[in-house]
């Protein structure tokens, strides 16, 4: 293959196939912690650790979306993107995705002040989530939007999670998992918009490679959080300062 051929941009359809292939290969539905969580093999403490740590991801998503909003010069684009912030923050206290996540941590018996303070989260969670926010704050808009495309793959995973958790754990019910009932239609809408944006704007080979790399980076952000959970709470290597289950 000549240099010129190697640098030829992918067609729209080829780029979409390449993006979806990253999900098939690297999305966190394949992580052993998720297999354990959904298969009913987690202890209650492991489920609590997962919910406590993931609160930080949930809480920082609107922060990263606000950073992305700040780099959008087009009002139509901002109108679309600001809905993401409203989905998580709600329009009043007690509403929105973050409040629904806290309903889950409440149901699991975690202290709300501890959860919201994020004092007990793992260093691996903090570093991964902060890396995602920093990426979206500093990289070009196309890459920040491409990084959100893991949401193409989340509705299927969430469906599997809700069914698995309701079947296997007597300490969660549909009310505790309300976050996940609301999320799939939002994710489908968000990711359809983001996918169209990336396919429309990644026209050169360089831009396409950057978009693909952004999505790979994001799968690493998700994977690293579950690796940290596994090491701490399945293998028992809880780092100093992190939340510890009662003996
Ligand atoms: O339950 C999941 O596995 C899962 C995955 C992802 C994802 O793929 O990044 C998100 C969410 N949930 C989620 O609830 C959410 O609000 C969200 C926002 C984003 C993003 O990158 O903007 N991803 C995700």
PDB file of C-alpha atoms and ligand atoms in Angstrom:
ATOM      1  CA  UNK A   1       0.000   0.000   0.000  1.00  0.00           C
ATOM      2  CA  UNK A   2       1.386   3.441  -0.893  1.00  0.00           C
ATOM      3  CA  UNK A   3       1.587   6.290   1.592  1.00  0.00           C
ATOM      4  CA  UNK A   4      -1.200   8.092  -0.256  1.00  0.00           C
ATOM      5  CA  UNK A   5      -3.484   5.058  -0.013  1.00  0.00           C
ATOM      6  CA  UNK A   6      -2.692   4.548   3.670  1.00  0.00           C
ATOM      7  CA  UNK A   7      -3.726   8.141   4.355  1.00  0.00           C
ATOM      8  CA  UNK A   8      -7.032   7.961   2.456  1.00  0.00           C
ATOM      9  CA  UNK A   9      -9.909   8.825   4.780  1.00  0.00           C
ATOM     10  CA  UNK A  10     -12.447   6.153   5.647  1.00  0.00           C
ATOM     11  CA  UNK A  11     -15.946   6.486   4.266  1.00  0.00           C
ATOM     12  CA  UNK A  12     -18.678   7.425   6.758  1.00  0.00           C
ATOM     13  CA  UNK A  13     -19.783   3.802   6.918  1.00  0.00           C
ATOM     14  CA  UNK A  14     -16.227   2.544   7.424  1.00  0.00           C
ATOM     15  CA  UNK A  15     -15.607   5.024  10.208  1.00  0.00           C
ATOM     16  CA  UNK A  16     -18.781   3.923  11.984  1.00  0.00           C
ATOM     17  CA  UNK A  17     -17.721   0.285  11.671  1.00  0.00           C
ATOM     18  CA  UNK A  18     -14.284   1.141  13.104  1.00  0.00           C
ATOM     19  CA  UNK A  19     -15.835   3.022  16.051  1.00  0.00           C
ATOM     20  CA  UNK A  20     -18.220   0.163  16.812  1.00  0.00           C
ATOM     21  CA  UNK A  21     -15.368  -2.356  16.583  1.00  0.00           C
ATOM     22  CA  UNK A  22     -13.629  -0.523  19.425  1.00  0.00           C
ATOM     23  CA  UNK A  23     -16.717  -1.062  21.567  1.00  0.00           C
ATOM     24  CA  UNK A  24     -16.930  -4.723  20.642  1.00  0.00           C
ATOM     25  CA  UNK A  25     -13.313  -5.261  21.601  1.00  0.00           C
ATOM     26  CA  UNK A  26     -12.732  -2.933  24.541  1.00  0.00           C
ATOM     27  CA  UNK A  27     -15.991  -1.773  26.186  1.00  0.00           C
ATOM     28  CA  UNK A  28     -16.278  -2.438  29.923  1.00  0.00           C
ATOM     29  CA  UNK A  29     -19.173  -4.867  29.457  1.00  0.00           C
ATOM     30  CA  UNK A  30     -16.322  -7.354  28.904  1.00  0.00           C
ATOM     31  CA  UNK A  31     -14.607  -6.607  32.195  1.00  0.00           C
ATOM     32  CA  UNK A  32     -14.586  -9.481  34.715  1.00  0.00           C
ATOM     33  CA  UNK A  33     -15.961  -7.184  37.429  1.00  0.00           C
ATOM     34  CA  UNK A  34     -19.098  -6.603  35.367  1.00  0.00           C
ATOM     35  CA  UNK A  35     -19.464 -10.318  34.709  1.00  0.00           C
ATOM     36  CA  UNK A  36     -19.236 -10.845  38.483  1.00  0.00           C
ATOM     37  CA  UNK A  37     -21.651  -7.999  39.313  1.00  0.00           C
ATOM     38  CA  UNK A  38     -24.294  -9.050  36.823  1.00  0.00           C
ATOM     39  CA  UNK A  39     -23.905 -12.760  37.437  1.00  0.00           C
ATOM     40  CA  UNK A  40     -24.725 -12.453  41.137  1.00  0.00           C
ATOM     41  CA  UNK A  41     -21.226 -13.272  42.353  1.00  0.00           C
ATOM     42  CA  UNK A  42     -20.477  -9.984  44.092  1.00  0.00           C
ATOM     43  CA  UNK A  43     -20.802  -9.697  47.850  1.00  0.00           C
ATOM     44  CA  UNK A  44     -22.917  -6.808  49.117  1.00  0.00           C
ATOM     45  CA  UNK A  45     -19.670  -5.044  50.075  1.00  0.00           C
ATOM     46  CA  UNK A  46     -18.432  -5.321  46.504  1.00  0.00           C
ATOM     47  CA  UNK A  47     -21.679  -3.826  45.201  1.00  0.00           C
ATOM     48  CA  UNK A  48     -21.349  -1.005  47.741  1.00  0.00           C
ATOM     49  CA  UNK A  49     -17.758  -0.351  46.676  1.00  0.00           C
ATOM     50  CA  UNK A  50     -18.831  -0.238  43.034  1.00  0.00           C
ATOM     51  CA  UNK A  51     -21.660   2.249  43.734  1.00  0.00           C
ATOM     52  CA  UNK A  52     -19.475   4.409  45.996  1.00  0.00           C
ATOM     53  CA  UNK A  53     -16.692   4.637  43.424  1.00  0.00           C
ATOM     54  CA  UNK A  54     -18.931   5.112  40.464  1.00  0.00           C
ATOM     55  CA  UNK A  55     -20.597   8.052  42.159  1.00  0.00           C
ATOM     56  CA  UNK A  56     -17.459  10.024  41.309  1.00  0.00           C
ATOM     57  CA  UNK A  57     -17.840   9.189  37.626  1.00  0.00           C
ATOM     58  CA  UNK A  58     -21.502  10.223  37.699  1.00  0.00           C
ATOM     59  CA  UNK A  59     -20.715  13.431  39.569  1.00  0.00           C
ATOM     60  CA  UNK A  60     -17.953  14.455  37.169  1.00  0.00           C
ATOM     61  CA  UNK A  61     -19.832  13.741  33.916  1.00  0.00           C
ATOM     62  CA  UNK A  62     -21.660  17.103  34.021  1.00  0.00           C
ATOM     63  CA  UNK A  63     -18.361  18.819  34.879  1.00  0.00           C
ATOM     64  CA  UNK A  64     -16.792  17.380  31.739  1.00  0.00           C
ATOM     65  CA  UNK A  65     -19.900  18.243  29.709  1.00  0.00           C
ATOM     66  CA  UNK A  66     -19.709  21.829  30.971  1.00  0.00           C
ATOM     67  CA  UNK A  67     -16.070  21.928  29.824  1.00  0.00           C
ATOM     68  CA  UNK A  68     -17.133  20.673  26.392  1.00  0.00           C
ATOM     69  CA  UNK A  69     -19.961  23.215  26.279  1.00  0.00           C
ATOM     70  CA  UNK A  70     -17.393  25.912  26.931  1.00  0.00           C
ATOM     71  CA  UNK A  71     -15.585  25.028  23.732  1.00  0.00           C
ATOM     72  CA  UNK A  72     -18.702  25.040  21.531  1.00  0.00           C
ATOM     73  CA  UNK A  73     -19.078  28.246  19.535  1.00  0.00           C
ATOM     74  CA  UNK A  74     -22.390  27.223  17.948  1.00  0.00           C
ATOM     75  CA  UNK A  75     -25.631  27.869  19.878  1.00  0.00           C
ATOM     76  CA  UNK A  76     -27.411  24.937  18.189  1.00  0.00           C
ATOM     77  CA  UNK A  77     -24.664  22.616  19.349  1.00  0.00           C
ATOM     78  CA  UNK A  78     -24.756  24.059  22.860  1.00  0.00           C
ATOM     79  CA  UNK A  79     -28.543  23.587  23.025  1.00  0.00           C
ATOM     80  CA  UNK A  80     -28.063  19.935  22.213  1.00  0.00           C
ATOM     81  CA  UNK A  81     -25.170  19.422  24.618  1.00  0.00           C
ATOM     82  CA  UNK A  82     -26.581  21.290  27.598  1.00  0.00           C
ATOM     83  CA  UNK A  83     -29.366  18.710  27.852  1.00  0.00           C
ATOM     84  CA  UNK A  84     -26.721  16.273  29.094  1.00  0.00           C
ATOM     85  CA  UNK A  85     -25.980  18.505  32.050  1.00  0.00           C
ATOM     86  CA  UNK A  86     -29.681  18.831  32.858  1.00  0.00           C
ATOM     87  CA  UNK A  87     -30.105  15.040  32.676  1.00  0.00           C
ATOM     88  CA  UNK A  88     -27.529  14.589  35.430  1.00  0.00           C
ATOM     89  CA  UNK A  89     -28.158  17.664  37.564  1.00  0.00           C
ATOM     90  CA  UNK A  90     -31.955  17.899  37.159  1.00  0.00           C
ATOM     91  CA  UNK A  91     -33.602  21.289  37.389  1.00  0.00           C
ATOM     92  CA  UNK A  92     -34.110  21.227  41.154  1.00  0.00           C
ATOM     93  CA  UNK A  93     -32.484  19.562  44.142  1.00  0.00           C
ATOM     94  CA  UNK A  94     -33.375  15.876  44.358  1.00  0.00           C
ATOM     95  CA  UNK A  95     -33.919  15.492  40.604  1.00  0.00           C
ATOM     96  CA  UNK A  96     -31.708  14.119  37.844  1.00  0.00           C
ATOM     97  CA  UNK A  97     -29.180  11.361  37.439  1.00  0.00           C
ATOM     98  CA  UNK A  98     -26.894  12.246  40.335  1.00  0.00           C
ATOM     99  CA  UNK A  99     -29.855  12.251  42.734  1.00  0.00           C
ATOM    100  CA  UNK A 100     -30.935   8.869  41.347  1.00  0.00           C
ATOM    101  CA  UNK A 101     -27.429   7.530  41.887  1.00  0.00           C
ATOM    102  CA  UNK A 102     -27.612   8.664  45.505  1.00  0.00           C
ATOM    103  CA  UNK A 103     -30.893   6.756  45.835  1.00  0.00           C
ATOM    104  CA  UNK A 104     -28.869   3.650  44.949  1.00  0.00           C
ATOM    105  CA  UNK A 105     -26.093   4.374  47.451  1.00  0.00           C
ATOM    106  CA  UNK A 106     -28.782   5.100  50.102  1.00  0.00           C
ATOM    107  CA  UNK A 107     -30.489   1.793  49.363  1.00  0.00           C
ATOM    108  CA  UNK A 108     -27.166   0.020  49.800  1.00  0.00           C
ATOM    109  CA  UNK A 109     -26.766   1.612  53.228  1.00  0.00           C
ATOM    110  CA  UNK A 110     -23.875   3.915  52.371  1.00  0.00           C
ATOM    111  CA  UNK A 111     -23.617   7.173  54.266  1.00  0.00           C
ATOM    112  CA  UNK A 112     -24.587  10.006  51.921  1.00  0.00           C
ATOM    113  CA  UNK A 113     -22.013  12.456  53.277  1.00  0.00           C
ATOM    114  CA  UNK A 114     -19.281   9.893  52.726  1.00  0.00           C
ATOM    115  CA  UNK A 115     -20.450   9.228  49.159  1.00  0.00           C
ATOM    116  CA  UNK A 116     -20.763  12.893  48.216  1.00  0.00           C
ATOM    117  CA  UNK A 117     -17.440  13.787  49.813  1.00  0.00           C
ATOM    118  CA  UNK A 118     -15.754  11.137  47.570  1.00  0.00           C
ATOM    119  CA  UNK A 119     -13.281  10.650  50.445  1.00  0.00           C
ATOM    120  CA  UNK A 120     -13.544   6.883  50.282  1.00  0.00           C
ATOM    121  CA  UNK A 121     -13.016   6.331  46.555  1.00  0.00           C
ATOM    122  CA  UNK A 122     -10.038   4.488  45.157  1.00  0.00           C
ATOM    123  CA  UNK A 123      -7.071   6.410  43.747  1.00  0.00           C
ATOM    124  CA  UNK A 124      -7.566   4.475  40.510  1.00  0.00           C
ATOM    125  CA  UNK A 125     -11.135   5.772  40.222  1.00  0.00           C
ATOM    126  CA  UNK A 126     -10.058   9.335  40.889  1.00  0.00           C
ATOM    127  CA  UNK A 127      -7.189   9.242  38.414  1.00  0.00           C
ATOM    128  CA  UNK A 128      -9.256   7.652  35.652  1.00  0.00           C
ATOM    129  CA  UNK A 129     -12.188  10.035  35.996  1.00  0.00           C
ATOM    130  CA  UNK A 130      -9.966  13.098  36.310  1.00  0.00           C
ATOM    131  CA  UNK A 131      -8.097  11.988  33.195  1.00  0.00           C
ATOM    132  CA  UNK A 132     -11.395  11.885  31.311  1.00  0.00           C
ATOM    133  CA  UNK A 133     -12.362  15.382  32.434  1.00  0.00           C
ATOM    134  CA  UNK A 134      -8.890  16.718  31.584  1.00  0.00           C
ATOM    135  CA  UNK A 135      -9.030  15.060  28.176  1.00  0.00           C
ATOM    136  CA  UNK A 136     -12.351  16.706  27.335  1.00  0.00           C
ATOM    137  CA  UNK A 137     -11.159  20.051  28.655  1.00  0.00           C
ATOM    138  CA  UNK A 138      -7.940  20.115  26.642  1.00  0.00           C
ATOM    139  CA  UNK A 139      -8.430  18.098  23.461  1.00  0.00           C
ATOM    140  CA  UNK A 140     -10.165  19.381  20.310  1.00  0.00           C
ATOM    141  CA  UNK A 141     -13.968  19.298  20.340  1.00  0.00           C
ATOM    142  CA  UNK A 142     -14.146  16.399  17.888  1.00  0.00           C
ATOM    143  CA  UNK A 143     -12.095  14.200  20.222  1.00  0.00           C
ATOM    144  CA  UNK A 144     -14.086  15.195  23.302  1.00  0.00           C
ATOM    145  CA  UNK A 145     -17.313  14.302  21.505  1.00  0.00           C
ATOM    146  CA  UNK A 146     -15.834  11.049  20.173  1.00  0.00           C
ATOM    147  CA  UNK A 147     -14.833  10.072  23.708  1.00  0.00           C
ATOM    148  CA  UNK A 148     -18.501  10.117  24.741  1.00  0.00           C
ATOM    149  CA  UNK A 149     -19.294   7.423  22.155  1.00  0.00           C
ATOM    150  CA  UNK A 150     -18.926   4.604  24.666  1.00  0.00           C
ATOM    151  CA  UNK A 151     -22.571   5.471  25.259  1.00  0.00           C
ATOM    152  CA  UNK A 152     -23.386   3.724  21.998  1.00  0.00           C
ATOM    153  CA  UNK A 153     -22.736   0.542  23.909  1.00  0.00           C
ATOM    154  CA  UNK A 154     -24.195   1.358  27.339  1.00  0.00           C
ATOM    155  CA  UNK A 155     -27.923   0.625  26.783  1.00  0.00           C
ATOM    156  CA  UNK A 156     -27.288  -3.091  26.153  1.00  0.00           C
ATOM    157  CA  UNK A 157     -24.983  -3.275  29.163  1.00  0.00           C
ATOM    158  CA  UNK A 158     -27.449  -1.476  31.410  1.00  0.00           C
ATOM    159  CA  UNK A 159     -30.236  -3.861  30.369  1.00  0.00           C
ATOM    160  CA  UNK A 160     -28.055  -6.797  31.299  1.00  0.00           C
ATOM    161  CA  UNK A 161     -27.083  -5.156  34.593  1.00  0.00           C
ATOM    162  CA  UNK A 162     -30.618  -4.416  35.754  1.00  0.00           C
ATOM    163  CA  UNK A 163     -31.874  -7.904  34.892  1.00  0.00           C
ATOM    164  CA  UNK A 164     -28.845  -9.545  36.545  1.00  0.00           C
ATOM    165  CA  UNK A 165     -28.919  -7.459  39.699  1.00  0.00           C
ATOM    166  CA  UNK A 166     -32.670  -7.833  40.243  1.00  0.00           C
ATOM    167  CA  UNK A 167     -32.424 -11.580  39.729  1.00  0.00           C
ATOM    168  CA  UNK A 168     -29.447 -12.135  42.014  1.00  0.00           C
ATOM    169  CA  UNK A 169     -29.398  -9.613  44.856  1.00  0.00           C
ATOM    170  CA  UNK A 170     -32.109  -9.342  47.476  1.00  0.00           C
ATOM    171  CA  UNK A 171     -30.656  -6.034  48.697  1.00  0.00           C
ATOM    172  CA  UNK A 172     -31.567  -4.097  45.523  1.00  0.00           C
ATOM    173  CA  UNK A 173     -34.975  -3.499  43.984  1.00  0.00           C
ATOM    174  CA  UNK A 174     -36.318  -1.561  41.004  1.00  0.00           C
ATOM    175  CA  UNK A 175     -36.440   1.639  43.082  1.00  0.00           C
ATOM    176  CA  UNK A 176     -32.754   1.381  43.956  1.00  0.00           C
ATOM    177  CA  UNK A 177     -31.929   0.849  40.284  1.00  0.00           C
ATOM    178  CA  UNK A 178     -34.089   3.759  39.046  1.00  0.00           C
ATOM    179  CA  UNK A 179     -30.980   5.456  37.651  1.00  0.00           C
ATOM    180  CA  UNK A 180     -30.673   2.706  35.088  1.00  0.00           C
ATOM    181  CA  UNK A 181     -34.320   2.858  34.036  1.00  0.00           C
ATOM    182  CA  UNK A 182     -33.916   6.508  33.045  1.00  0.00           C
ATOM    183  CA  UNK A 183     -30.531   6.207  31.387  1.00  0.00           C
ATOM    184  CA  UNK A 184     -30.836   4.061  28.211  1.00  0.00           C
ATOM    185  CA  UNK A 185     -33.145   6.428  26.249  1.00  0.00           C
ATOM    186  CA  UNK A 186     -30.917   9.385  27.211  1.00  0.00           C
ATOM    187  CA  UNK A 187     -27.804   7.462  26.178  1.00  0.00           C
ATOM    188  CA  UNK A 188     -29.386   6.452  22.877  1.00  0.00           C
ATOM    189  CA  UNK A 189     -30.303  10.049  22.064  1.00  0.00           C
ATOM    190  CA  UNK A 190     -26.939  11.435  23.200  1.00  0.00           C
ATOM    191  CA  UNK A 191     -24.871   8.873  21.359  1.00  0.00           C
ATOM    192  CA  UNK A 192     -26.898   9.156  18.127  1.00  0.00           C
ATOM    193  CA  UNK A 193     -26.175  12.878  18.095  1.00  0.00           C
ATOM    194  CA  UNK A 194     -22.493  12.419  18.985  1.00  0.00           C
ATOM    195  CA  UNK A 195     -22.045   9.703  16.360  1.00  0.00           C
ATOM    196  CA  UNK A 196     -23.566  11.885  13.621  1.00  0.00           C
ATOM    197  CA  UNK A 197     -21.323  14.765  14.724  1.00  0.00           C
ATOM    198  CA  UNK A 198     -18.184  12.623  14.555  1.00  0.00           C
ATOM    199  CA  UNK A 199     -19.101  11.070  11.201  1.00  0.00           C
ATOM    200  CA  UNK A 200     -19.834  14.529   9.773  1.00  0.00           C
ATOM    201  CA  UNK A 201     -16.736  16.263  11.148  1.00  0.00           C
ATOM    202  CA  UNK A 202     -13.992  13.642  11.011  1.00  0.00           C
ATOM    203  CA  UNK A 203     -13.247  14.060   7.331  1.00  0.00           C
ATOM    204  CA  UNK A 204      -9.478  13.643   7.113  1.00  0.00           C
ATOM    205  CA  UNK A 205      -7.581  10.540   7.976  1.00  0.00           C
ATOM    206  CA  UNK A 206      -5.846  12.403  10.822  1.00  0.00           C
ATOM    207  CA  UNK A 207      -9.151  13.530  12.305  1.00  0.00           C
ATOM    208  CA  UNK A 208     -10.583  10.022  11.988  1.00  0.00           C
ATOM    209  CA  UNK A 209      -7.576   8.459  13.694  1.00  0.00           C
ATOM    210  CA  UNK A 210      -7.836  11.055  16.471  1.00  0.00           C
ATOM    211  CA  UNK A 211     -11.542  10.230  16.950  1.00  0.00           C
ATOM    212  CA  UNK A 212     -10.804   6.511  17.101  1.00  0.00           C
ATOM    213  CA  UNK A 213      -7.977   7.111  19.581  1.00  0.00           C
ATOM    214  CA  UNK A 214     -10.303   9.231  21.741  1.00  0.00           C
ATOM    215  CA  UNK A 215     -12.814   6.395  21.931  1.00  0.00           C
ATOM    216  CA  UNK A 216     -10.042   3.922  22.789  1.00  0.00           C
ATOM    217  CA  UNK A 217      -8.847   6.270  25.517  1.00  0.00           C
ATOM    218  CA  UNK A 218     -12.367   6.380  26.936  1.00  0.00           C
ATOM    219  CA  UNK A 219     -12.659   2.602  27.013  1.00  0.00           C
ATOM    220  CA  UNK A 220      -9.430   2.667  29.042  1.00  0.00           C
ATOM    221  CA  UNK A 221     -10.973   5.192  31.461  1.00  0.00           C
ATOM    222  CA  UNK A 222     -13.867   2.802  32.087  1.00  0.00           C
ATOM    223  CA  UNK A 223     -11.741  -0.347  32.219  1.00  0.00           C
ATOM    224  CA  UNK A 224      -9.199   1.125  34.647  1.00  0.00           C
ATOM    225  CA  UNK A 225     -11.969   1.928  37.141  1.00  0.00           C
ATOM    226  CA  UNK A 226     -13.101  -1.692  37.228  1.00  0.00           C
ATOM    227  CA  UNK A 227      -9.512  -2.958  37.487  1.00  0.00           C
ATOM    228  CA  UNK A 228      -9.071  -0.737  40.547  1.00  0.00           C
ATOM    229  CA  UNK A 229     -12.278  -2.114  42.082  1.00  0.00           C
ATOM    230  CA  UNK A 230     -11.246  -5.696  41.458  1.00  0.00           C
ATOM    231  CA  UNK A 231      -7.815  -5.301  43.003  1.00  0.00           C
ATOM    232  CA  UNK A 232      -9.169  -3.550  46.085  1.00  0.00           C
ATOM    233  CA  UNK A 233     -12.375  -5.430  46.808  1.00  0.00           C
ATOM    234  CA  UNK A 234     -12.121  -8.817  45.111  1.00  0.00           C
ATOM    235  CA  UNK A 235      -8.409  -9.378  45.688  1.00  0.00           C
ATOM    236  CA  UNK A 236      -8.535  -7.484  48.991  1.00  0.00           C
ATOM    237  CA  UNK A 237      -5.829  -4.917  48.312  1.00  0.00           C
ATOM    238  CA  UNK A 238      -7.667  -1.859  49.631  1.00  0.00           C
ATOM    239  CA  UNK A 239      -5.354   1.150  49.378  1.00  0.00           C
ATOM    240  CA  UNK A 240      -4.732   3.375  52.406  1.00  0.00           C
ATOM    241  CA  UNK A 241      -7.572   5.828  52.951  1.00  0.00           C
ATOM    242  CA  UNK A 242     -10.089   4.060  50.731  1.00  0.00           C
ATOM    243  CA  UNK A 243     -13.477   2.848  52.029  1.00  0.00           C
ATOM    244  CA  UNK A 244     -13.336  -0.494  53.819  1.00  0.00           C
ATOM    245  CA  UNK A 245     -16.314  -2.766  54.299  1.00  0.00           C
ATOM    246  CA  UNK A 246     -17.233  -3.547  57.885  1.00  0.00           C
ATOM    247  CA  UNK A 247     -15.681  -6.852  58.898  1.00  0.00           C
TER     248      UNK A 247
HETATM  249  O1  LIG B   1     -23.638   2.098  33.096  1.00  0.00           O
HETATM  250  C1  LIG B   1     -22.694   2.195  32.317  1.00  0.00           C
HETATM  251  O2  LIG B   1     -21.970   1.239  32.045  1.00  0.00           O
HETATM  252  C2  LIG B   1     -22.414   3.525  31.747  1.00  0.00           C
HETATM  253  C3  LIG B   1     -21.430   3.701  30.811  1.00  0.00           C
HETATM  254  C4  LIG B   1     -21.185   4.991  30.324  1.00  0.00           C
HETATM  255  C5  LIG B   1     -20.152   5.082  29.312  1.00  0.00           C
HETATM  256  O3  LIG B   1     -20.105   4.184  28.466  1.00  0.00           O
HETATM  257  O4  LIG B   1     -19.337   5.988  29.341  1.00  0.00           O
HETATM  258  C6  LIG B   1     -21.925   6.081  30.806  1.00  0.00           C
HETATM  259  C7  LIG B   1     -22.938   5.779  31.734  1.00  0.00           C
HETATM  260  N1  LIG B   1     -23.169   4.539  32.180  1.00  0.00           N
HETATM  261  C8  LIG B   1     -23.768   6.798  32.247  1.00  0.00           C
HETATM  262  O5  LIG B   1     -24.654   6.523  33.043  1.00  0.00           O
HETATM  263  C9  LIG B   1     -23.576   8.130  31.846  1.00  0.00           C
HETATM  264  O6  LIG B   1     -24.297   9.020  32.285  1.00  0.00           O
HETATM  265  C10 LIG B   1     -22.552   8.433  30.934  1.00  0.00           C
HETATM  266  C11 LIG B   1     -22.119   9.646  30.390  1.00  0.00           C
HETATM  267  C12 LIG B   1     -21.057   9.331  29.611  1.00  0.00           C
HETATM  268  C13 LIG B   1     -20.201  10.225  28.842  1.00  0.00           C
HETATM  269  O7  LIG B   1     -19.098   9.818  28.496  1.00  0.00           O
HETATM  270  O8  LIG B   1     -20.596  11.389  28.615  1.00  0.00           O
HETATM  271  N2  LIG B   1     -20.851   7.992  29.635  1.00  0.00           N
HETATM  272  C14 LIG B   1     -21.755   7.419  30.431  1.00  0.00           C
END
